[in-house]
Amino acid sequence: MIFHLFGSTRKLLANTLLLGSLLLTFNAWSLDVDCKLEVLYSQKTTGVLYQIKSEALPTSFLFGTMHIGTPRFSDLPIAVKNAINQSQVYLTESPIGNEARENIRLMTFLEKGQTLRAMLRPDVYEKYQAWLKLLEMRTETQLQMEGWHPTLLVGFLSGRPPETDGLERLDEKMLKFAVSQSLEIMSVENSIEWKSGRKSMTNEDWSNVLNESLDEYKCSSCKKERLLYTRCTLELVRTGNAEGLFSLEKNFLSSRPGENIENEKNVVGRNQHQAVNIDKLIKQQAKPMFFTVGAGHIGGPLGVVQRLRDKGYIVEKIKE
């Protein structure tokens, strides 16, 4: 089996050494954020789920999602199902319904009649085109390496690395469950708010982000770090560690100024919209509601949880 997988003893040795280097790199990189896969893999699936309480209104719920989930999320956490069952309204992060078609167009963050070629400087547009060409290769690499568990050497050599069956839409699974429970469906943000962060990105911002992305692809250790970071973020969300996720992201972006600016404008910049809208909807509807937003919006001093607390809500983590 081993020779069938790797073709030769030399190749087997090279892959074994590569796997060992991944383990060493990951442990050294993750010490400060308490994100060791061997520990996280042993923890129960709970999800980043909070209850939102106020004196005069029904309890609502807030769930931080990665939008996609590994097969470990194949069954929604019991606490999430219970929260949806206790709610009357289910709210997705991005616009749906009549806004869905417009939202798809706005995913490119363009106004009517505009094109990327017209918006971006020629040099930035060339970088964008080069980045697009790398996407196919990057996706293939992620499919090969996503879900690697550095401690499961036996599983890797047997040809059955865990969770390599691809990703599935966690949001879609939750939405279908909410529909099956006859909940009213709404969205947290409208299209204008949803695109506001990226719209504020300048040519220089995009140039920096694309430069980092292109440079990263030329650096094998950077690619490994990215894959392990992705793997770790998924596991932190699966096990409900919102603050660990915030710390991990902060450390990871500290060496990527372009990507950090994009995060501040597109993620942190939208936290205020989300918190204001959640507050408004809770008061307008006066019903138990289940809100979903990206897990990156949840934690930290400028996250949705803290912003809701600043508005007087009692926001508490739910554990199974």
XYZ file of N, CA, C and O in Angstrom, residues 43-53 61-63 77-83 86 236-243 309 315-320:
148
model
N -12.404 17.135 20.813
C -13.472 17.865 21.474
C -14.801 17.707 20.742
O -14.850 17.476 19.538
N -15.861 17.888 21.481
C -17.208 17.704 20.961
C -17.624 18.878 20.076
O -17.227 20.019 20.301
N -18.407 18.594 19.062
C -18.937 19.633 18.195
C -20.021 20.414 18.927
O -21.044 19.851 19.308
N -19.774 21.709 19.134
C -20.773 22.558 19.791
C -21.133 23.769 18.942
O -22.262 24.224 18.952
N -20.168 24.293 18.214
C -20.420 25.487 17.413
C -20.356 26.752 18.256
O -20.487 26.727 19.472
N -20.130 27.881 17.572
C -20.033 29.177 18.236
C -21.447 29.733 18.388
O -21.949 30.442 17.525
N -22.104 29.374 19.482
C -23.520 29.696 19.681
C -23.723 30.474 20.977
O -23.240 30.079 22.032
N -24.456 31.590 20.884
C -24.747 32.436 22.031
C -26.253 32.663 22.153
O -26.985 32.594 21.158
N -26.702 32.947 23.362
C -28.065 33.412 23.555
C -28.030 34.896 23.890
O -27.120 35.364 24.587
N -29.014 35.642 23.378
C -29.098 37.088 23.564
C -30.324 37.361 24.431
O -31.456 37.108 24.011
N -30.083 37.889 25.626
C -31.177 38.095 26.575
C -31.364 39.586 26.883
O -30.398 40.354 26.919
N -30.950 34.078 19.568
C -29.703 33.317 19.481
C -28.808 33.896 18.381
O -29.291 34.440 17.390
N -27.505 33.762 18.590
C -26.510 34.224 17.620
C -25.527 33.101 17.371
O -24.918 32.583 18.308
N -25.370 32.719 16.090
C -24.469 31.622 15.734
C -23.394 32.124 14.779
O -23.692 32.743 13.751
N -24.879 20.632 15.418
C -24.839 20.446 16.874
C -26.248 20.462 17.464
O -27.111 21.219 17.011
N -26.474 19.642 18.463
C -27.791 19.561 19.102
C -28.212 20.933 19.612
O -29.378 21.327 19.484
N -27.256 21.680 20.198
C -27.586 22.998 20.736
C -28.086 23.934 19.642
O -28.980 24.756 19.865
N -27.505 23.819 18.436
C -27.934 24.661 17.316
C -29.351 24.277 16.875
O -30.205 25.148 16.657
N -29.614 22.988 16.752
C -30.963 22.547 16.397
C -31.981 23.003 17.434
O -33.078 23.467 17.083
N -31.630 22.871 18.716
C -32.541 23.300 19.769
C -32.830 24.795 19.691
O -33.968 25.244 19.889
N -31.781 25.577 19.416
C -31.952 27.030 19.323
C -32.848 27.402 18.149
O -33.708 28.285 18.262
N -36.393 26.713 18.971
C -36.973 27.664 19.917
C -37.233 29.023 19.289
O -37.759 29.932 19.946
N -11.774 25.419 15.361
C -12.121 26.316 16.456
C -13.602 26.676 16.413
O -14.262 26.774 17.451
N -14.129 26.871 15.214
C -15.560 27.145 15.089
C -16.359 25.906 15.468
O -17.368 25.982 16.181
N -15.915 24.746 15.001
C -16.632 23.502 15.304
C -16.729 23.276 16.805
O -17.750 22.786 17.305
N -15.668 23.621 17.544
C -15.660 23.374 18.987
C -16.095 24.599 19.786
O -16.027 24.596 21.016
N -16.518 25.661 19.105
C -17.113 26.797 19.793
C -16.144 27.762 20.438
O -16.526 28.504 21.342
N -14.899 27.826 19.984
C -13.888 28.679 20.613
C -13.763 29.996 19.848
O -12.856 30.188 19.044
N -14.680 30.926 20.109
C -14.709 32.188 19.374
C -13.516 33.066 19.700
O -12.934 33.697 18.810
N -13.133 33.124 20.974
C -12.005 33.977 21.343
C -10.677 33.400 20.842
O -9.764 34.129 20.470
N -23.426 43.577 23.841
C -23.306 43.802 25.284
C -23.269 45.292 25.594
O -23.858 45.751 26.586
N -25.290 38.601 26.705
C -24.950 37.642 25.643
C -24.066 36.570 26.251
O -22.954 36.854 26.699
N -24.574 35.332 26.273
C -23.882 34.243 26.942
C -23.652 33.074 26.000
O -24.517 32.740 25.180
N -22.475 32.469 26.117
C -22.132 31.295 25.312
C -22.974 30.096 25.750
O -23.157 29.851 26.934
N -23.494 29.371 24.773
C -24.266 28.153 25.049
C -23.368 26.946 24.857
O -22.667 26.832 23.848
N -23.374 26.044 25.807
C -22.602 24.809 25.712
C -23.539 23.626 25.809
O -24.526 23.661 26.532
N -23.207 22.549 25.074
C -24.011 21.323 25.168
C -23.659 20.573 26.428
O -22.515 20.567 26.862
